[in-house]
Amino acid sequence: MPGIVIVGVQWGDEGKGKATDLLGDRIDWVVKFNGGNNAGHTVVIGDEKYALHLLPSGILSPGVTPVIGNGVVVDLGVLFYELDHLIERGVDVSRLRVSGNAHVIPEYNRALDQVTERFLGKRRIGTTGRGIGPTYADKMTRVGIRIQDLFDERILRQKIEGALVQKNELLVKMYNRRAFTVDEIAENLLSYADRLRPMVGDTALELHRALEAGENVVFEAGQATMLDIDHGTYPYVTSSSATAGGVATGSGVSVRHIDRLIGIQKAYITRVGSGPFPTELFDADGEKLRERGGEFGTTTGRPRRTGWFDSVIARYASRVNGLTDYVMTKLDVLSTFETIPVCVAYEIDGERVDEMPMSQSDFHHATPIYEHFPGWQDDISGIRDFSELPANAQTYVREIEALSGTRISAIGTGPARDHIIELHDLLGAN
Ligand code: GDP
Ligand code: IMO
Ligand code: MG
């Protein structure tokens, strides 16, 4: 049952791409099961740096079969743009499989995403503007367009026509934008059909067979637990299931096949876009984290909001995802801080709260209760052995492990592939 899940446990950008890459040549399949090109994964291999948005980062490992599962929303222009770039750089992408049930992001949904954000003003979500929300909304209201529709032009045109009845009303009458024609949308989507066709199949069946045959399948989440449509900080979330629960619905693989659940956490926290963030920093420390950590969005280039590690979130993520392991990334970024505060609980209306509050209003005005740990001055970049870390860095990791409720199996000490301390084998027996 070697189904391995990789999920972000904060607000994204924890280093999921690097964690998938770490499993590298030991995996046979890598599956993206949620989200779309709102994700941004940076993977550094030797002198080469890759930025992936739609494709799972495991595509960079030779011999791996990458899969875009049914739970993904696909911008076809971006798909082929990324594939062509990887081909140019010598990456073999020939094995890519795409679910016929995945939905496509038509141009009108990109337009709607951007225009609704503008109209929301200060209540905006701060989306990536890629059409993610409107496309998942169409899926739920059953006016979405699926990959398989591209192979039946008559059906495709009917579906576009049906969707445009509503979309054009909104765009023209509410938002004063231009209407889209059935022809332009259909022509754009059909222009990809021939190239797409050989990649498309019943990926749920293919993955089932691989798992039954004992192959290693990694399910790589986009986004993160706190951005999950159900379990995140709604409405300041993305529109898909980014927690481990999304694996089964987003790939068609049974929960029975999931063996290992690896949460990726940064040694501190960042967030892009709007929404509550109890440990957020607005001072020189926050700026220092942003600078040292290179915290600028891979997708939109926006500066990421930064804050101290929050163990309430870590415990919540351990529970909601049923984590077996944590990978802690970016410990090297914390070097040179005098002391490092860690949020151990919240204070809400004068009461100490140890668990994630049920109410968003409570979460909005939760004040962190900090424990302060002594920092370390030495540069720890690239260290590969836990015992070589300064004593204070070792303590920091061990304390966070105790507070988070799941063992830490690997620690990132730099962006490169081998900047990692491995404490437990992520693919071995639990
Ligand atoms: P993802 O969306 O979760 O895949 O993460 P991103 O790629 O958006 O952001 C993580 C960033 O941190 C990338 O630029 C990585 O190259 C970098 N990174 C990952 N692990 C480490 C680490 O341990 N140390 C440092 N300094 N950078 C890291
Ligand atoms: P990775 O996979 C960080 C955020 C957006 C916005 C909210 C909704 O790189 O961790 P959307 O466009 O999805 O409707 O935007 O979610 N968001 C991310 N933040 N990392 C991501 O992906 C994100 N994907 C979406 O900033 O607040
Ligand atoms: Mg990212």
GROMACS .gro file of C-alpha atoms and ligand atoms in nm, residues 12-13 16 39-41 298 304, ligand 3:
model
    9
   12GLY     CA    1   0.108   2.735   0.134
   13ASP     CA    2   0.465   2.769   0.008
   16LYS     CA    3   0.614   2.090  -0.090
   39ALA     CA    4   0.022   2.681  -0.706
   40GLY     CA    5   0.388   2.773  -0.737
   41HIS     CA    6   0.658   2.524  -0.655
  298THR     CA    7   0.636   3.206  -0.713
  304ARG     CA    8   0.452   3.705   0.139
  433MG      MG    9   0.426   2.782  -0.361
   0.00000   0.00000   0.00000
